Amino acid sequence: MLQPRICLRQLQYLRTLQPYTSRRAYAEAQAIDHKPPPPITATTTLPEVNPYESSVRPEDTPEASFQLRSYKPRTPGIRHLRRPVNDHLHRGRAYLPLTFPRKGQHIGGRNNSGQIRVRHRGNGAKRRIRIIDFHRNAPGKHTVERIEYDPGRSAHIALVTNNATGEKSYIVAAQGMRAGEQVESFRAGIPQLLLDTLGGSTDAGMVAAKTAWRGNCLPLHMIPTGTLVHNVGLKKGGKAQLCRSAGTFAMVIGTQKQDEGEREMEGVVDGGGRAEEGKKQSERRGKKDLYVEVRLKSGEVRRIHRDACATVGTASNSNYNRRQLGKAGRSRWLGIRPTVRGVAMNASDHPHGGGRGKSKGNVQPVSIWGQLTKGGYKTRKKRNVNRFVVTERPRNQKSLSKAKKKEKKNK
């Protein structure tokens, strides 16, 4: 057999290290009581331990606001490769009982009859879909086992274990979450042990100081004003639907809360006819009190049910939008097929195709199906307005900025 060559200098260096490596460090002898512990009988009672007395708020991990990893350009595909630094991610396989294979013709953007309904999709590496718990109805403390990469979403996921039952589940990881942390869901209510640590007080500020921690899932009415949240639900008892992608968050603006004593006093008004008006106003305000105003990242302010769920913190992997794939092959690995311009097609394939040279035939920019693409085709319905939207997101910012620039030039 061929043996690897070992340089003589390396052998001499290893011989010099041998006496140091062969030494063993022995601990000093100490007097140890070898008496066995008393046996646990039916009469002995173990002391109850309150997990909320020793619980500490997780510290914010020091992370750079903008940190990407570049590589030495040994090949053309690595020259422009930029990746976020995520050294804390788990390097092994996923927890298989919480996954299932991604198979079927829908991967190529096709429907049940095999016709393409979503273009520019197909092929790519094999994947297993992770089953994410967006409801988080299980109460009690959960320990974060590890943070993993999920090929099905831009944010990272965390594998958590229920301390009471040992059941494992996947959740969307919050920014800064690390292995070993404790997270909890308070959708079922505040546990009695937590109330005992607070001395039986139900003050909103004291309860928020013990519950509104990073990674905890709470109803919206328990979250203080100004807190950043993600995984926001829309219905009472429903799953999280908003702010689930990487780096997204929403802000709790305020709760339209009112004391029950004030509502009762509104109904008792001097005069016969005004009492009914007071009751109607209290009913209207009572309906408004069911909602919490939340500002989304798009700028839209929306009213959401006060018992809908939300997770404290922002979604992880905030530098995801700053990555650079470096080459076209990585897009193909992700299942993204090439996009061809309409001008480069034939006239039978696209309205912009055909002709001599780079001309689209003096036609308005349209899609492959002939619909106007630059603001000409309206999709918003004027009558069916979403009544839960308090302030719509700002639109047409580019056109407004251009108009302002023109006004400045004219002046």
Coordinates of C-alpha atoms in Angstrom, one line a residue:
M1 CA 0.0 0.0 0.0
L2 CA 1.0 3.6 -0.7
Q3 CA 1.8 5.4 2.5
P4 CA 1.5 9.2 2.9
R5 CA 4.8 11.0 3.0
I6 CA 5.7 12.6 6.4
C7 CA 8.3 15.2 6.5
L8 CA 11.2 14.6 8.9
R9 CA 10.8 18.1 10.3
Q10 CA 7.2 17.2 11.3
L11 CA 8.4 14.1 13.0
Q12 CA 11.0 16.0 15.0
Y13 CA 8.3 18.6 16.0
L14 CA 5.9 15.8 17.1
R15 CA 8.7 14.3 19.2
T16 CA 9.2 17.6 21.0
L17 CA 5.5 17.8 21.8
Q18 CA 5.3 14.2 23.1
P19 CA 6.4 14.8 26.7
Y20 CA 3.9 17.7 27.1
T21 CA 1.0 15.8 25.6
S22 CA 1.6 12.7 27.6
R23 CA 1.3 14.5 30.9
R24 CA -2.0 14.1 32.7
A25 CA -3.5 16.6 35.1
Y26 CA -4.9 15.0 38.3
A27 CA -7.3 16.8 40.6
E28 CA -6.5 17.3 44.2
A29 CA -8.0 14.8 46.6
Q30 CA -11.0 16.0 48.6
A31 CA -13.0 14.5 51.3
I32 CA -16.2 13.2 49.8
D33 CA -19.2 11.9 51.8
H34 CA -20.2 8.6 50.1
K35 CA -23.4 8.1 52.0
P36 CA -26.3 7.2 49.6
P37 CA -29.2 9.7 49.5
P38 CA -32.3 8.7 51.5
P39 CA -34.8 6.7 49.5
I40 CA -37.9 8.4 48.2
T41 CA -41.0 6.9 49.7
A42 CA -44.6 7.6 49.3
T43 CA -44.7 9.9 52.3
T44 CA -41.8 12.1 51.2
T45 CA -42.8 15.1 49.2
L46 CA -40.6 16.9 46.8
P47 CA -40.4 20.7 47.0
E48 CA -42.3 22.5 44.2
V49 CA -40.0 24.6 42.1
N50 CA -41.4 27.7 40.5
P51 CA -39.7 28.1 37.1
Y52 CA -40.7 31.8 36.9
E53 CA -38.7 32.8 40.0
S54 CA -35.3 32.0 38.4
S55 CA -36.2 33.0 34.9
V56 CA -34.1 35.7 33.3
R57 CA -34.8 37.8 30.3
P58 CA -32.6 36.7 27.3
E59 CA -29.9 39.1 26.5
D60 CA -29.6 40.6 23.1
T61 CA -26.8 39.0 21.2
P62 CA -24.3 41.5 19.8
E63 CA -24.8 41.3 16.0
A64 CA -23.4 43.5 13.3
S65 CA -26.1 45.5 11.5
F66 CA -24.5 44.7 8.1
Q67 CA -22.2 41.7 7.9
L68 CA -21.7 39.6 4.8
R69 CA -19.1 36.9 4.0
S70 CA -17.2 37.1 0.8
Y71 CA -14.8 34.5 -0.7
K72 CA -11.5 34.5 -2.4
P73 CA -12.2 34.5 -6.2
R74 CA -10.8 31.1 -7.0
T75 CA -13.6 30.6 -9.6
P76 CA -15.8 33.1 -11.5
G77 CA -18.9 31.8 -9.6
I78 CA -17.4 32.7 -6.2
R79 CA -16.1 36.1 -7.1
H80 CA -19.4 37.9 -6.6
L81 CA -20.8 35.5 -3.9
R82 CA -22.0 37.2 -0.8
R83 CA -23.7 35.4 2.1
P84 CA -24.9 36.6 5.6
V85 CA -22.7 35.3 8.4
N86 CA -24.8 32.6 10.2
D87 CA -22.3 30.6 12.1
H88 CA -24.8 29.6 14.8
L89 CA -26.9 27.5 12.4
H90 CA -27.1 23.7 12.9
R91 CA -25.0 21.9 10.3
G92 CA -26.7 18.5 10.4
R93 CA -30.0 17.3 9.0
A94 CA -33.4 18.3 10.0
Y95 CA -35.6 16.6 12.6
L96 CA -37.1 14.0 10.3
P97 CA -40.4 13.3 12.2
L98 CA -41.3 17.0 11.5
T99 CA -40.6 16.9 7.8
F100 CA -42.1 15.3 4.6
P101 CA -40.7 15.2 1.1
R102 CA -41.6 17.9 -1.4
K103 CA -42.8 15.9 -4.5
G104 CA -45.3 16.4 -7.2
Q105 CA -45.8 18.3 -10.5
H106 CA -46.6 21.5 -8.6
I107 CA -42.9 21.9 -8.2
G108 CA -42.6 23.0 -11.8
G109 CA -45.4 25.5 -11.5
R110 CA -48.1 23.2 -13.0
N111 CA -51.6 22.5 -12.0
N112 CA -53.4 19.1 -11.7
S113 CA -53.8 18.9 -15.6
G114 CA -50.1 19.6 -16.2
Q115 CA -50.4 23.1 -17.6
I116 CA -47.9 25.8 -16.5
R117 CA -49.6 28.3 -14.1
V118 CA -46.5 29.8 -12.6
R119 CA -43.6 30.5 -15.0
H120 CA -39.9 30.3 -14.2
R121 CA -40.1 27.4 -11.8
G122 CA -38.8 23.9 -12.0
N123 CA -36.0 21.5 -11.2
G124 CA -33.8 22.4 -8.3
A125 CA -32.3 20.4 -5.4
K126 CA -34.4 17.9 -3.4
R127 CA -36.2 19.4 -0.4
R128 CA -38.1 18.3 2.6
I129 CA -40.8 20.6 3.9
R130 CA -40.6 21.5 7.6
I131 CA -43.8 21.4 9.5
I132 CA -43.9 24.8 11.4
D133 CA -46.1 25.4 14.4
F134 CA -47.8 28.7 13.6
H135 CA -50.5 28.2 16.3
R136 CA -48.3 27.7 19.4
N137 CA -51.2 26.7 21.6
A138 CA -49.1 24.4 23.8
P139 CA -48.5 26.2 27.2
G140 CA -45.4 25.9 29.4
K141 CA -41.7 26.4 29.0
H142 CA -40.0 25.3 25.8
T143 CA -36.2 24.9 25.4
V144 CA -34.6 26.0 22.1
E145 CA -32.5 23.0 21.0
R146 CA -31.0 24.5 17.8
I147 CA -31.4 27.1 15.1
E148 CA -31.8 25.6 11.6
Y149 CA -31.9 26.7 7.9
D150 CA -35.2 26.1 6.2
P151 CA -35.1 25.8 2.4
G152 CA -38.8 26.6 2.2
R153 CA -38.6 30.1 3.7
S154 CA -36.2 33.0 4.0
A155 CA -36.3 33.2 7.9
H156 CA -34.5 30.6 10.1
I157 CA -36.4 28.1 12.2
A158 CA -35.9 26.9 15.8
L159 CA -36.4 23.3 17.1
V160 CA -38.0 23.6 20.5
T161 CA -38.8 20.9 23.1
N162 CA -41.6 21.1 25.6
N163 CA -40.1 20.8 29.1
A164 CA -43.2 19.1 30.5
T165 CA -44.0 16.6 27.7
G166 CA -40.8 16.4 25.7
E167 CA -42.6 17.0 22.5
K168 CA -40.6 18.7 19.7
S169 CA -41.8 21.3 17.3
Y170 CA -40.5 23.9 14.8
I171 CA -41.2 27.6 15.2
V172 CA -39.9 30.6 13.2
A173 CA -36.8 31.9 15.0
A174 CA -36.7 35.5 16.3
Q175 CA -33.7 37.7 15.5
G176 CA -31.0 36.9 18.1
M177 CA -32.5 33.7 19.3
R178 CA -29.9 31.1 20.3
A179 CA -29.8 27.5 21.5
G180 CA -30.5 27.0 25.2
E181 CA -33.0 29.8 25.5
Q182 CA -36.5 29.4 27.1
V183 CA -39.6 30.4 25.2
E184 CA -43.2 30.2 26.1
S185 CA -46.7 30.7 24.7
F186 CA -49.3 32.5 26.8
R187 CA -52.3 32.1 24.4
A188 CA -54.0 29.8 26.9
G189 CA -53.7 32.5 29.7
I190 CA -51.3 33.5 32.4
P191 CA -50.1 30.5 34.5
Q192 CA -50.9 30.5 38.2
L193 CA -47.2 30.1 39.1
L194 CA -46.4 33.3 37.3
L195 CA -49.2 35.1 39.2
D196 CA -47.8 33.8 42.5
T197 CA -44.4 35.3 41.7
L198 CA -46.1 38.7 41.1
G199 CA -47.9 38.5 44.4
G200 CA -51.2 37.9 42.8
S201 CA -51.1 41.2 41.0
T202 CA -52.5 41.4 37.4
D203 CA -51.0 44.8 36.6
A204 CA -50.4 45.0 32.8
G205 CA -46.9 46.4 33.2
M206 CA -45.8 43.8 35.8
V207 CA -47.2 41.0 33.7
A208 CA -45.5 42.3 30.5
A209 CA -42.2 42.6 32.3
K210 CA -42.3 38.8 32.8
T211 CA -44.0 37.7 29.6
A212 CA -43.1 40.1 26.7
W213 CA -39.7 38.6 26.0
R214 CA -38.1 37.7 22.7
G215 CA -39.6 34.5 21.2
N216 CA -42.7 34.4 23.5
C217 CA -46.1 34.2 21.9
L218 CA -48.8 36.3 23.4
P219 CA -52.2 37.7 22.6
L220 CA -52.0 41.2 21.2
H221 CA -53.7 42.9 24.2
M222 CA -50.9 41.6 26.5
I223 CA -48.1 43.2 24.4
P224 CA -47.1 46.8 25.4
T225 CA -47.4 49.6 23.0
G226 CA -44.3 50.2 20.8
T227 CA -43.2 46.6 20.9
L228 CA -41.9 45.0 17.7
V229 CA -43.6 41.7 16.9
H230 CA -43.7 39.1 14.1
N231 CA -45.8 36.1 13.2
V232 CA -49.0 38.1 13.7
G233 CA -52.3 36.4 13.4
L234 CA -55.5 37.9 12.0
K235 CA -58.2 35.9 13.9
K236 CA -59.0 34.9 17.4
G237 CA -57.5 31.4 17.8
G238 CA -56.0 31.4 14.3
K239 CA -52.5 30.9 13.2
A240 CA -49.8 33.5 12.4
Q241 CA -50.2 34.9 8.9
L242 CA -48.3 38.3 8.8
C243 CA -44.6 39.2 9.1
R244 CA -43.3 35.6 8.7
S245 CA -40.4 36.2 6.2
A246 CA -36.8 37.2 7.1
G247 CA -36.3 40.5 8.8
T248 CA -40.0 41.5 8.9
F249 CA -41.8 43.0 11.9
A250 CA -44.8 45.0 12.9
M251 CA -45.3 47.5 15.7
V252 CA -48.1 47.5 18.2
I253 CA -49.4 51.1 18.1
G254 CA -52.0 51.0 20.8
T255 CA -54.9 49.1 22.4
Q256 CA -58.3 50.8 22.4
K257 CA -58.9 49.7 26.0
Q258 CA -61.5 51.1 28.3
D259 CA -62.4 50.3 31.9
E260 CA -65.7 48.5 32.5
G261 CA -66.7 51.1 35.1
E262 CA -66.5 53.8 32.4
R263 CA -68.7 51.8 30.1
E264 CA -71.3 51.3 32.8
M265 CA -71.3 55.0 33.7
E266 CA -71.8 55.9 30.0
G267 CA -75.2 54.0 30.0
V268 CA -76.4 55.9 33.1
V269 CA -77.1 59.4 31.8
D270 CA -79.6 61.9 33.1
G271 CA -82.7 62.1 31.0
G272 CA -84.8 59.4 29.4
G273 CA -83.8 59.6 25.7
R274 CA -80.1 60.1 26.3
A275 CA -79.7 56.9 28.2
E276 CA -80.3 54.8 25.0
E277 CA -77.8 56.9 23.1
G278 CA -75.3 56.3 25.8
K279 CA -75.9 52.5 25.6
K280 CA -75.4 52.6 21.8
Q281 CA -72.2 54.5 22.1
S282 CA -70.9 52.1 24.7
E283 CA -71.8 49.2 22.4
R284 CA -69.9 50.8 19.5
R285 CA -66.9 51.5 21.7
G286 CA -67.1 47.9 23.1
K287 CA -66.7 46.6 19.5
K288 CA -63.7 48.9 19.0
D289 CA -62.1 47.6 22.2
L290 CA -61.9 44.1 20.6
Y291 CA -59.2 45.3 18.2
V292 CA -55.6 46.4 18.5
E293 CA -54.0 48.8 16.0
V294 CA -50.8 47.4 14.4
R295 CA -48.5 49.1 12.0
L296 CA -47.1 46.8 9.4
K297 CA -43.7 47.2 7.7
S298 CA -45.3 48.5 4.5
G299 CA -46.7 51.4 6.5
E300 CA -50.2 50.1 6.6
V301 CA -52.1 50.4 9.9
R302 CA -54.5 47.6 10.5
R303 CA -57.0 46.7 13.2
I304 CA -56.5 43.1 14.5
H305 CA -58.5 41.2 17.1
R306 CA -57.1 41.6 20.6
D307 CA -56.9 37.8 21.1
A308 CA -54.9 37.2 17.9
C309 CA -51.4 35.8 18.4
A310 CA -48.1 37.6 17.9
T311 CA -44.5 36.7 18.8
V312 CA -42.2 39.3 20.4
G313 CA -39.2 40.4 18.3
T314 CA -38.4 40.5 14.6
A315 CA -38.0 37.6 12.3
S316 CA -34.5 36.2 12.0
N317 CA -32.0 36.4 9.1
S318 CA -32.5 40.2 8.6
N319 CA -29.6 40.4 6.1
Y320 CA -31.3 37.9 3.7
N321 CA -32.1 40.6 1.1
R322 CA -28.5 41.7 0.9
R323 CA -27.2 38.3 -0.3
Q324 CA -25.7 37.8 -3.8
L325 CA -25.9 34.3 -5.4
G326 CA -22.9 34.9 -7.6
K327 CA -23.9 32.8 -10.6
A328 CA -26.9 31.6 -12.4
G329 CA -26.4 28.0 -11.3
R330 CA -27.4 28.8 -7.7
S331 CA -30.7 30.1 -8.9
R332 CA -31.3 26.8 -10.7
W333 CA -30.4 24.9 -7.5
L334 CA -33.2 26.9 -5.8
G335 CA -35.7 25.9 -8.5
I336 CA -35.7 29.3 -10.3
R337 CA -35.6 29.0 -14.1
P338 CA -34.4 31.8 -16.4
T339 CA -36.5 34.8 -17.4
V340 CA -36.5 35.8 -21.1
R341 CA -37.3 39.3 -22.2
G342 CA -40.3 39.8 -24.4
V343 CA -38.3 41.8 -26.9
A344 CA -36.0 38.8 -27.4
M345 CA -38.9 36.5 -28.3
N346 CA -40.7 35.9 -31.6
A347 CA -43.9 37.7 -32.4
S348 CA -45.9 34.6 -31.8
D349 CA -44.6 34.2 -28.3
H350 CA -45.0 37.7 -26.9
P351 CA -46.6 41.0 -27.9
H352 CA -43.2 42.7 -27.8
G353 CA -41.5 40.1 -29.9
G354 CA -40.5 40.1 -33.6
G355 CA -39.3 42.9 -35.8
R356 CA -35.9 44.0 -36.8
G357 CA -33.7 45.3 -34.0
K358 CA -34.7 46.0 -30.4
S359 CA -38.1 47.5 -30.9
K360 CA -41.4 46.4 -29.4
G361 CA -43.5 47.9 -32.2
N362 CA -44.5 51.2 -30.5
V363 CA -46.7 49.3 -28.1
Q364 CA -47.4 50.1 -24.4
P365 CA -45.5 47.7 -22.1
V366 CA -47.7 44.6 -21.6
S367 CA -47.3 41.2 -20.1
I368 CA -47.2 38.0 -22.2
W369 CA -51.0 37.8 -21.9
G370 CA -51.5 41.4 -23.2
Q371 CA -52.3 43.1 -19.8
L372 CA -50.8 46.5 -19.1
T373 CA -47.8 46.2 -16.7
K374 CA -46.9 49.8 -15.7
G375 CA -49.9 51.0 -13.8
G376 CA -52.4 50.9 -16.6
Y377 CA -54.3 47.8 -15.4
K378 CA -56.2 48.5 -12.1
T379 CA -56.8 45.7 -9.7
R380 CA -58.1 47.5 -6.7
K381 CA -61.8 47.4 -6.1
K382 CA -63.4 50.6 -4.9
R383 CA -66.4 49.1 -3.2
N384 CA -65.1 46.1 -1.4
V385 CA -62.8 48.1 0.9
N386 CA -61.1 46.3 3.8
R387 CA -62.7 47.8 6.9
F388 CA -59.9 46.6 9.1
V389 CA -57.4 48.9 7.4
V390 CA -57.1 52.1 9.3
T391 CA -54.4 53.7 7.1
E392 CA -53.5 52.4 3.7
R393 CA -49.9 51.8 2.8
P394 CA -48.3 54.6 0.8
R395 CA -48.4 54.0 -2.9
N396 CA -46.9 55.6 -6.1
Q397 CA -44.0 57.0 -4.2
K398 CA -41.8 57.1 -7.3
S399 CA -44.2 59.1 -9.3
L400 CA -44.7 61.5 -6.4
S401 CA -40.9 62.0 -6.0
K402 CA -40.6 62.6 -9.8
A403 CA -43.4 65.2 -9.6
K404 CA -41.7 67.0 -6.7
K405 CA -38.4 67.1 -8.6
K406 CA -40.1 68.6 -11.6
E407 CA -41.7 71.3 -9.4
K408 CA -38.3 72.2 -7.9
K409 CA -36.8 72.5 -11.4
N410 CA -39.6 74.7 -12.6
K411 CA -39.2 77.0 -9.6

